[in-house]
mmCIF file of C-alpha atoms and ligand atoms in Angstrom:
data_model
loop_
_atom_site.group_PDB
_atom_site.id
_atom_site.type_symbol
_atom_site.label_atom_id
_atom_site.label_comp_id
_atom_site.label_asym_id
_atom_site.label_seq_id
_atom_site.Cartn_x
_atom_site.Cartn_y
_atom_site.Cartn_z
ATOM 1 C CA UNK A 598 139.090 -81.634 255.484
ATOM 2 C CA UNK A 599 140.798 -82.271 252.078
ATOM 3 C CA UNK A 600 139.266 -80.702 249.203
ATOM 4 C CA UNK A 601 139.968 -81.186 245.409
ATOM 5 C CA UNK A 602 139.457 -78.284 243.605
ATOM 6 C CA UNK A 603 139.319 -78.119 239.441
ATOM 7 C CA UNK A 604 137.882 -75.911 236.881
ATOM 8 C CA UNK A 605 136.229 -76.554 233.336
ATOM 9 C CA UNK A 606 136.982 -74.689 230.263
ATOM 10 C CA UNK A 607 139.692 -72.923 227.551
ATOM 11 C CA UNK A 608 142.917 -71.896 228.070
ATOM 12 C CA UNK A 609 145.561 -72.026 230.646
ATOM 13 C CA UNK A 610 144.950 -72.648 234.427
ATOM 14 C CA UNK A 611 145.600 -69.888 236.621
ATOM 15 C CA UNK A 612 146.680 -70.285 240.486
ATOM 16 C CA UNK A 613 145.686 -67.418 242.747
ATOM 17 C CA UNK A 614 147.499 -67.144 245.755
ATOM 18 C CA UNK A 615 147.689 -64.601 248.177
ATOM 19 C CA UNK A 616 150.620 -63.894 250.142
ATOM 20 C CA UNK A 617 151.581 -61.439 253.054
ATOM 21 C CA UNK A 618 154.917 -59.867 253.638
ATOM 22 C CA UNK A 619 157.918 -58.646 251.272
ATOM 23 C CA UNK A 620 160.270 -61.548 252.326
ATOM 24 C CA UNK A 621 157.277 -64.534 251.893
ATOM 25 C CA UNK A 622 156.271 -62.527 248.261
ATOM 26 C CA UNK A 623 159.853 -63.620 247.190
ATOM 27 C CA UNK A 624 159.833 -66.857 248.383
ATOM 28 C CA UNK A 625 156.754 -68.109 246.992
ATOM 29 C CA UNK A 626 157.278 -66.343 243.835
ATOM 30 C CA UNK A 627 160.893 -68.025 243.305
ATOM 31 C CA UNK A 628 159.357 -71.733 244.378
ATOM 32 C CA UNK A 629 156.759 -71.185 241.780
ATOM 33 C CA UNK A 630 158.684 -70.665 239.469
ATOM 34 C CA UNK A 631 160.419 -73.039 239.621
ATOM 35 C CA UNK A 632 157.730 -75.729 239.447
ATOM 36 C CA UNK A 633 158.027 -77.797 236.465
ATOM 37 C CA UNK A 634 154.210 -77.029 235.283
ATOM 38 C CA UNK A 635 154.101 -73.815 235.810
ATOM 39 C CA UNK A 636 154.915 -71.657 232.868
ATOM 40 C CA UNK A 637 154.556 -67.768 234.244
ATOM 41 C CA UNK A 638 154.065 -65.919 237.571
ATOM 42 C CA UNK A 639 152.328 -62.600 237.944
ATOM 43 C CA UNK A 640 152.701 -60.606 241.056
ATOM 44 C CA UNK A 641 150.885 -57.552 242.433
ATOM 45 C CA UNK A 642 149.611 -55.740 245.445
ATOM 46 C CA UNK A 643 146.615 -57.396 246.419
ATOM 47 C CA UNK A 644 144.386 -56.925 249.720
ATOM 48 C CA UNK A 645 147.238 -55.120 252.345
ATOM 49 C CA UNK A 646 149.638 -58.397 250.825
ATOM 50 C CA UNK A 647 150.295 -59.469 247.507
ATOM 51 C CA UNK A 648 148.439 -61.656 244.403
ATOM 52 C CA UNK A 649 150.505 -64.890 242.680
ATOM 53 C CA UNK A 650 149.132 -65.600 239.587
ATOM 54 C CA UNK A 651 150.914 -68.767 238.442
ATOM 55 C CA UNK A 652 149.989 -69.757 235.078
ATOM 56 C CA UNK A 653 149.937 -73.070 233.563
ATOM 57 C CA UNK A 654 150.327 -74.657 229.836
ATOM 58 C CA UNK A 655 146.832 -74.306 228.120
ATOM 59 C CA UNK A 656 144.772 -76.951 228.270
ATOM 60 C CA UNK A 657 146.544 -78.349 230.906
ATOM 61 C CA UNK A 658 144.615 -80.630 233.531
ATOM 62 C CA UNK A 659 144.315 -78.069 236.898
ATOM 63 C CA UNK A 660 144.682 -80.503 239.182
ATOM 64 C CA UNK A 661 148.352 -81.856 239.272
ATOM 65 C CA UNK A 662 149.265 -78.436 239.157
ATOM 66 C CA UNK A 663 146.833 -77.347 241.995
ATOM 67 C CA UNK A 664 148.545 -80.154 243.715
ATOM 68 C CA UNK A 665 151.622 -79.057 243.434
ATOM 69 C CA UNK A 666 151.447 -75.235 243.802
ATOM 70 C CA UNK A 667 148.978 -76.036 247.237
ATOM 71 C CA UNK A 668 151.626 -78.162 248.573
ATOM 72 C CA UNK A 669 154.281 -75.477 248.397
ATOM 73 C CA UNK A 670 151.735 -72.664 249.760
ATOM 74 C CA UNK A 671 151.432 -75.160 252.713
ATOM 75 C CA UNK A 672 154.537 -74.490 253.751
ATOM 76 C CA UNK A 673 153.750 -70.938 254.422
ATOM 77 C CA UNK A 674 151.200 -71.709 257.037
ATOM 78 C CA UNK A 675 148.761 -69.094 257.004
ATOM 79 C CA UNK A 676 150.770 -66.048 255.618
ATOM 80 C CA UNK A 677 150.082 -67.805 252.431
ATOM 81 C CA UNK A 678 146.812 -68.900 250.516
ATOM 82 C CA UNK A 679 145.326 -70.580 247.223
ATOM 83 C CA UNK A 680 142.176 -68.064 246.676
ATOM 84 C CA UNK A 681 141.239 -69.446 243.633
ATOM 85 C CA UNK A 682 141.716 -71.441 240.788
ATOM 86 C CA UNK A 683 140.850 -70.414 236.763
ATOM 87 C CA UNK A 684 141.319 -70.478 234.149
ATOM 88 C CA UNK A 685 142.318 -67.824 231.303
ATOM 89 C CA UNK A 686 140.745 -63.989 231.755
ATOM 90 C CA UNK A 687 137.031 -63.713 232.693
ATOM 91 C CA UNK A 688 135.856 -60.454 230.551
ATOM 92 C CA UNK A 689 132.803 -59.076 228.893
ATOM 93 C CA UNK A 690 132.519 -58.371 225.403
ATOM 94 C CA UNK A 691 132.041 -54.670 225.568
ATOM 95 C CA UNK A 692 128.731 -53.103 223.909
ATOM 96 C CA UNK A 693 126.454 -55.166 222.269
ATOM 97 C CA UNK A 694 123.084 -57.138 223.313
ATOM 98 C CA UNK A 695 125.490 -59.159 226.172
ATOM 99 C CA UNK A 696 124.179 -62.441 227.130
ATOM 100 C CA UNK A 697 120.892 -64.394 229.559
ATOM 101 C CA UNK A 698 122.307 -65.693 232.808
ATOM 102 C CA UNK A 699 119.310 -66.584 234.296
ATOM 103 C CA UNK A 700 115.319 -67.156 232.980
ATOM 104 C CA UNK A 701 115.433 -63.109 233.797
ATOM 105 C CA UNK A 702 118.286 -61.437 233.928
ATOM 106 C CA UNK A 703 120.819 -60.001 230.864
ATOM 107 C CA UNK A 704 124.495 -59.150 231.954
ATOM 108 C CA UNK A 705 125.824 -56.411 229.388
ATOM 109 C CA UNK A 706 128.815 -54.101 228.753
ATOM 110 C CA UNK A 707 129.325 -50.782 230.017
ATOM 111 C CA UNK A 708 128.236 -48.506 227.478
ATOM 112 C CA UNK A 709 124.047 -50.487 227.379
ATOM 113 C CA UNK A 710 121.558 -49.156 229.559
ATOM 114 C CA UNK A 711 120.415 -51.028 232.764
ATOM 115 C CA UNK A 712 116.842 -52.166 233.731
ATOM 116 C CA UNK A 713 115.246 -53.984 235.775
ATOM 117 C CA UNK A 714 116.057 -57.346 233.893
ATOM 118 C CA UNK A 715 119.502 -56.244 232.561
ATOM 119 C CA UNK A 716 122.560 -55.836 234.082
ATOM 120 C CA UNK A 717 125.434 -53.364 232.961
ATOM 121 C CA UNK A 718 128.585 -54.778 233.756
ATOM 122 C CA UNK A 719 132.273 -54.084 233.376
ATOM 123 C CA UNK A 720 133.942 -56.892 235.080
ATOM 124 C CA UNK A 721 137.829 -55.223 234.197
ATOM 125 C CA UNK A 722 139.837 -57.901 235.391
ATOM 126 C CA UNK A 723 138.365 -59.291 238.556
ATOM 127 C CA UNK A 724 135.903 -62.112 238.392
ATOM 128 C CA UNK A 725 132.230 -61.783 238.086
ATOM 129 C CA UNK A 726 131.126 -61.360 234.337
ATOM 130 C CA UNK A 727 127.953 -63.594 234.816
ATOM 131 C CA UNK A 728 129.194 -66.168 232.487
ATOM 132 C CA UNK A 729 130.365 -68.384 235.189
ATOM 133 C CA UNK A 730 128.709 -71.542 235.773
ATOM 134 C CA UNK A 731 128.968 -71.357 239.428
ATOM 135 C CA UNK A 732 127.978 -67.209 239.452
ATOM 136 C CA UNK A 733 124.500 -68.516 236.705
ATOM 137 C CA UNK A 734 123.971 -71.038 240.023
ATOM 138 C CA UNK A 735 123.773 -68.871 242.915
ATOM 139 C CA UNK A 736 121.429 -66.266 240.495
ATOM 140 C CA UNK A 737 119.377 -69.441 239.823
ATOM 141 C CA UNK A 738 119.284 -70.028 243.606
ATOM 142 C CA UNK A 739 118.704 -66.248 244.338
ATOM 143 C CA UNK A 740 115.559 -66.427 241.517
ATOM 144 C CA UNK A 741 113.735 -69.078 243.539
ATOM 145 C CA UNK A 742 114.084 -67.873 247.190
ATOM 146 C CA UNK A 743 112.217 -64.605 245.388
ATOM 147 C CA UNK A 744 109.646 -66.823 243.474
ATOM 148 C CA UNK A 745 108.807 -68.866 246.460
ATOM 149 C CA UNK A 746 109.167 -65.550 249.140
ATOM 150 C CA UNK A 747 107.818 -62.922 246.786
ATOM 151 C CA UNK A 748 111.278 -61.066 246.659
ATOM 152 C CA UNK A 749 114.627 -61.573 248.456
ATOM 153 C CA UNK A 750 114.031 -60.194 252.078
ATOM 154 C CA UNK A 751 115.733 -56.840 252.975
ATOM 155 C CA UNK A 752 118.902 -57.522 254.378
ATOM 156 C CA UNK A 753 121.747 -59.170 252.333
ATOM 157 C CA UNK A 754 125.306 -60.014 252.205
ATOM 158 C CA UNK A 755 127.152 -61.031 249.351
ATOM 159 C CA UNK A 756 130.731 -62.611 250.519
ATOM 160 C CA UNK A 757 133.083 -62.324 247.908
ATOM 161 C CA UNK A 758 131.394 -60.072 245.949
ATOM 162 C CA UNK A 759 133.613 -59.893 243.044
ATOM 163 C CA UNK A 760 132.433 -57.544 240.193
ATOM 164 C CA UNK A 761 129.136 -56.852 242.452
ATOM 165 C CA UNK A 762 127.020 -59.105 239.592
ATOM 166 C CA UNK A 763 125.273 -60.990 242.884
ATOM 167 C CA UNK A 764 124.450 -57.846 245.044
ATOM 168 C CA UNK A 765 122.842 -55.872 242.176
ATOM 169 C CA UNK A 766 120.471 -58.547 241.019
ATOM 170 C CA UNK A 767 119.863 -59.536 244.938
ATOM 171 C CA UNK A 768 118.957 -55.755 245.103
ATOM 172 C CA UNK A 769 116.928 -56.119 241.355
ATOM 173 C CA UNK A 770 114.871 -59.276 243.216
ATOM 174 C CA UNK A 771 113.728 -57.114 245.868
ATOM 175 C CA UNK A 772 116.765 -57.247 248.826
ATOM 176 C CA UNK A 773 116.931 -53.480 250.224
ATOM 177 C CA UNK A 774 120.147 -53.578 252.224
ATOM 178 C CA UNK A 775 122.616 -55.163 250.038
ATOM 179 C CA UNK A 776 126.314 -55.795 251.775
ATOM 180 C CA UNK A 777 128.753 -56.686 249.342
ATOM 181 C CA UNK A 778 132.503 -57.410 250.800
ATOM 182 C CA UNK A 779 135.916 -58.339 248.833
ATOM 183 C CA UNK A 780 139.202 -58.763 250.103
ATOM 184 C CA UNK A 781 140.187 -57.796 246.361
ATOM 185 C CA UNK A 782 140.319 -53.591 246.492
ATOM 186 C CA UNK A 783 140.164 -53.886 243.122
ATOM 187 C CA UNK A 784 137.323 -55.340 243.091
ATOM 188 C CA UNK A 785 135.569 -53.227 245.780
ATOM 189 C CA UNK A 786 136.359 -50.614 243.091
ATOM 190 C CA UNK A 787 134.881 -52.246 240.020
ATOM 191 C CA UNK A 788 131.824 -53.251 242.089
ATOM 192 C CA UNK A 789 131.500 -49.693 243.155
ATOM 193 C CA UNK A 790 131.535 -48.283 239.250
ATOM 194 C CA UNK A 791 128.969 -51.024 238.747
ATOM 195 C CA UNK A 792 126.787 -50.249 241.397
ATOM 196 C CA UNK A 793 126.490 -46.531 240.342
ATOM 197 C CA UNK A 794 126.384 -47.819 236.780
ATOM 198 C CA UNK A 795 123.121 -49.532 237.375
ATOM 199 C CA UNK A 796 121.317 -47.202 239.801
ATOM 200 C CA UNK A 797 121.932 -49.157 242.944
ATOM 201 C CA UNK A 798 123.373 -47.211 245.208
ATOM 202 C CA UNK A 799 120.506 -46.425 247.146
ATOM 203 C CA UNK A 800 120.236 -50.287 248.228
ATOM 204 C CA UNK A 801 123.898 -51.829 247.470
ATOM 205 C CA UNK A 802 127.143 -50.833 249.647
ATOM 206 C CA UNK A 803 130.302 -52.381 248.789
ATOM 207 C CA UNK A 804 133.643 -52.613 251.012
ATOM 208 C CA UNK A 805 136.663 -54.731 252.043
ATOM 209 C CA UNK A 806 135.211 -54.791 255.546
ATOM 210 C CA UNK A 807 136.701 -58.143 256.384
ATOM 211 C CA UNK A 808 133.606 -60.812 257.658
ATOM 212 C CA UNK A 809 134.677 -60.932 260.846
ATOM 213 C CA UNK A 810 134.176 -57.358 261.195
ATOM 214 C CA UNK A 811 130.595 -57.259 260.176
ATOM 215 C CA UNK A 812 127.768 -56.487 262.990
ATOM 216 C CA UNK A 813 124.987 -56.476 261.278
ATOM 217 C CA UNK A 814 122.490 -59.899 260.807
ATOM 218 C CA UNK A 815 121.397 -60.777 257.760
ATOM 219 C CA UNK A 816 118.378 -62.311 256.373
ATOM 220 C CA UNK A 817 120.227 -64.411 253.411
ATOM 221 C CA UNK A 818 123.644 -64.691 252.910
ATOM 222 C CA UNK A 819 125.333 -65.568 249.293
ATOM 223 C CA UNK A 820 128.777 -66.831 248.936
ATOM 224 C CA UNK A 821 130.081 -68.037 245.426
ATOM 225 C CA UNK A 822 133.651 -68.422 246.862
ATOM 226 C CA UNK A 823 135.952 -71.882 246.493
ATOM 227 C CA UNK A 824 135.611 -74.507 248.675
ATOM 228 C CA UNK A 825 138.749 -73.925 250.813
ATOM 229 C CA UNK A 826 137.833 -69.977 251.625
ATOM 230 C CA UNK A 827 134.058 -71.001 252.289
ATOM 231 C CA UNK A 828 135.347 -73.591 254.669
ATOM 232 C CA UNK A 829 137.080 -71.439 256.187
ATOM 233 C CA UNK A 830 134.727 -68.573 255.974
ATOM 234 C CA UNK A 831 131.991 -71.001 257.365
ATOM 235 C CA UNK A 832 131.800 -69.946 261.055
ATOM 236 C CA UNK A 833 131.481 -66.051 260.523
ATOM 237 C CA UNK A 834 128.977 -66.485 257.527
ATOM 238 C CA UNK A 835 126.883 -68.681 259.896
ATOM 239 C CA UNK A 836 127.335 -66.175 262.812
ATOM 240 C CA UNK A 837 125.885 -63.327 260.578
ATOM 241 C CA UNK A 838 122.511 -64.937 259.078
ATOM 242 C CA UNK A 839 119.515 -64.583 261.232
ATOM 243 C CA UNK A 840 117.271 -67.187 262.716
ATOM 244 C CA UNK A 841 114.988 -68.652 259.789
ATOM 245 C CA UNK A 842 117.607 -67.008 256.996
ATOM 246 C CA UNK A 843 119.193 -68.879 254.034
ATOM 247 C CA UNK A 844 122.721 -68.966 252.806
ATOM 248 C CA UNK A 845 123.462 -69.750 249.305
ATOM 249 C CA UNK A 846 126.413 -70.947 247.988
ATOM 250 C CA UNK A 847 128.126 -71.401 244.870
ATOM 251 C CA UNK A 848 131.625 -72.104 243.555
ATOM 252 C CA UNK A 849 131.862 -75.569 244.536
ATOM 253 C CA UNK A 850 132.773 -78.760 242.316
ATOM 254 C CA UNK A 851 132.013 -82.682 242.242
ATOM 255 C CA UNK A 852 131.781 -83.692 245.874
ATOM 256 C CA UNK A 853 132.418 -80.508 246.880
ATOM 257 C CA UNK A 854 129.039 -79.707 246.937
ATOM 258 C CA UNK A 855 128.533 -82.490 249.751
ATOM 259 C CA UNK A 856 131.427 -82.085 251.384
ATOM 260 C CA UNK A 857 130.244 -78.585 252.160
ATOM 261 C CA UNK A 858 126.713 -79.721 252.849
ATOM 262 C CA UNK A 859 128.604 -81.932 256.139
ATOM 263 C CA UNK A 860 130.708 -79.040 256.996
ATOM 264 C CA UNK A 861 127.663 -76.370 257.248
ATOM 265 C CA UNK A 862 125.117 -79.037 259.481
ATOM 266 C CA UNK A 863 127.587 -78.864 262.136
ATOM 267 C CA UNK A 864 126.663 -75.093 262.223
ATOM 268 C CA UNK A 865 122.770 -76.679 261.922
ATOM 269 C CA UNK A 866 122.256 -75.922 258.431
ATOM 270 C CA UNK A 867 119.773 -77.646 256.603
ATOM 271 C CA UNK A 868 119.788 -77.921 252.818
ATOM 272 C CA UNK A 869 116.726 -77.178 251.165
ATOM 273 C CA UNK A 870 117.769 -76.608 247.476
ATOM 274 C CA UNK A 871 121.063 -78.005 245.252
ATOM 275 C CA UNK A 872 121.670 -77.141 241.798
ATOM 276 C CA UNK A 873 124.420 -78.598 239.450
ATOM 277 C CA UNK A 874 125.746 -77.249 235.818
ATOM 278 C CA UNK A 875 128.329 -79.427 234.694
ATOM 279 C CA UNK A 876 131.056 -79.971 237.586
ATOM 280 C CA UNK A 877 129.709 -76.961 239.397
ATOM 281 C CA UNK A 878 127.405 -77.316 242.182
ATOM 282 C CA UNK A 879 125.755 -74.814 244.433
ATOM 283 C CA UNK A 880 123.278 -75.318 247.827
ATOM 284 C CA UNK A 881 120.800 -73.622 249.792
ATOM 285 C CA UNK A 882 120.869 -74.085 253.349
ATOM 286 C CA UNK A 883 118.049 -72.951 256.015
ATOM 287 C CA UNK A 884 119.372 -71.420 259.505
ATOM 288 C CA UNK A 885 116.259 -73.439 261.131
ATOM 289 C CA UNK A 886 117.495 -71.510 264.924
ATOM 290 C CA UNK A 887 114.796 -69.433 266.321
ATOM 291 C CA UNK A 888 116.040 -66.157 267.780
HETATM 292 C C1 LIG B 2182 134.408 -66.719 242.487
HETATM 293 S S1 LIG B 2182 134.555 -64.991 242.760
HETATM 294 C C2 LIG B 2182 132.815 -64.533 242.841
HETATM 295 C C3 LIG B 2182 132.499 -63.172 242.232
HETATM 296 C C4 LIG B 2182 130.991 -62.883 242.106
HETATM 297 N N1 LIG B 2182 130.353 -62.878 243.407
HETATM 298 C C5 LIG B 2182 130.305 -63.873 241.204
HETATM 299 O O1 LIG B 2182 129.497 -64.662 241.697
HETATM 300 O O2 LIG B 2182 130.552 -63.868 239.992
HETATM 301 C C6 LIG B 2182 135.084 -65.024 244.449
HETATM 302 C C7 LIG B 2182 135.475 -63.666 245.033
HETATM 303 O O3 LIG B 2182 135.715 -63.899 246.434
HETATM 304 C C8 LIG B 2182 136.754 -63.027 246.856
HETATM 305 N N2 LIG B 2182 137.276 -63.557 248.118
HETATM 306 C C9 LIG B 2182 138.150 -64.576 248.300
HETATM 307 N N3 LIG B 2182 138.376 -64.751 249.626
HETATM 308 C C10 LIG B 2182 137.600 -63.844 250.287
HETATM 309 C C11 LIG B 2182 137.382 -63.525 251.663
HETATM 310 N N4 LIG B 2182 138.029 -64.174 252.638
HETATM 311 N N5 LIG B 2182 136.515 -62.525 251.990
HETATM 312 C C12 LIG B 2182 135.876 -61.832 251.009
HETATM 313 N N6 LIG B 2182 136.049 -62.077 249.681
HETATM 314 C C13 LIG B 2182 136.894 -63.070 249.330
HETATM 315 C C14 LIG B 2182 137.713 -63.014 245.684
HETATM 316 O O4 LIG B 2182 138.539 -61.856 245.720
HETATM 317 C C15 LIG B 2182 136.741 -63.043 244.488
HETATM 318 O O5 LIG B 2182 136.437 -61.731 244.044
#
């Protein structure tokens, strides 16, 4: 299935792509640079391989340059991979009163105090500050499973976990065993800081245990990932949510959002919610299966 992908916002698009192997890392890095919109390439060690960060001109439309960079990653087959598309650095202004991402919940920087309504994050550089349009969705999503359910049910995964914003307010809305998992190890590491920075740690674990490594069931699954890693994703986050669980998912744009919708009733998914902010859409989807 061929999905567009493009992002909303300031400053200059930024390409993830993840790559495996010394020889590949050199490859892709000299055939993105030398693409005609792309105007810098970052490299570092990222999840046992190696993160591309190519950079375009500010204010520059993502998509021809989405385009372009997916078409050379293609030729990598699978050691190669467009995780995500940006744009400009996702941080938290440190201190202050932070900012509402949801009717309840406050995100703020690391040196406020967290409560039961407020998060304290530190983001560093990997994404999850609760600013996000498609992170404000899947909380949105999150808040009415809880309002209709009288909490979030005990056991939860959060795929692509990010800064750990989703898994501590899934654990804040009542979920008791709260998975997060990140290919990113940075991430795994900011998440943990968070989680210990809010009291969690009693409810919320947080590891680079790839999905298709997990045993465990789950009652409700979240995943604010792109399209391309959620399609991709799609078989092992349906193989861990129980009979009667939800999955909720986020990160999607435009027709994404139905595109997605097709791709998860083949697994027997059934939509009961979808939300929209701008481009951004998010679902959730019922596992109807009885066990
Ligand atoms: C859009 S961010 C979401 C962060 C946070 N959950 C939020 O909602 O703000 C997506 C995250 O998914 C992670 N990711 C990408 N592919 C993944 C995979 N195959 N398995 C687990 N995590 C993945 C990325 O490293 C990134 O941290």
């Amino acid at each position: 299935m061929q999905l567009s992908e493009s992002v909303g916002g300031d400053g200059p698009v930024c390409i993830l792509v993840r790559v495996e192997g010394a020889e590949m890392v050199d490859r892709l890095h000299q055939g993105l640079v030398e693409l005609s919109r792309v105007d810098e390439v970052h490299c570092r060690r990222y999840a046992g391989g190696w993160l591309l960060t190519a950079c375009g001109a500010a204010n520059a439309d993502p998509d021809p340059l989405l385009r372009t960079v997916a078409a050379l990653v293609d030729q990598f087959d699978s050691l190669a991979e467009v995780l995500d598309v940006r744009r400009g650095a996702c941080e938290l202004p440190s201190g202050g009163d932070g900012y509402r991402i949801s009717a309840r919940f406050r995100v703020s920087g690391g040196d406020a105090p967290a409560d039961a309504d407020n998060i304290c994050l530190d983001a560093a550089h990997v994404f999850g500050t609760g600013a996000h349009a498609s992170t404000r969705l899947a909380v949105q999503a999150m808040e009415e499973i809880a309002e209709r359910e009288g909490g979030l049910p005990a056991r939860i995964l959060d795929v692509g976990t990010g800064s750990g914003v989703l898994a501590l307010i899934a654990a804040r809305l009542g979920g008791k065993v709260v998975q997060g998992i990140d290919i990113c190890e940075e991430a795994v590491a900011v998440a943990r800081r968070n989680v210990a920075a809010n009291d969690l740690a009693q409810r919320v674990v947080v590891s680079s245990t790839p999905l298709a490594e997990l045993s465990e069931s789950y009652e409700l699954v979240i995943a604010n990932v792109t399209a391309s890693v959620l399609l991709r994703l799609a078989k092992g986050i349906v193989s861990r949510l129980r009979p009667g669980g939800c999955l909720v998912v986020s990160g999607l744009q435009g027709r994404q959002g139905e595109e997605i919708e097709e791709a998860l009733a083949l697994y027997g998914l059934e939509p009961i919610s979808r939300y929209a902010d701008g481009k951004w859409r998010g679902l959730t989807l019922h596992n109807p299966l009885v066990a």
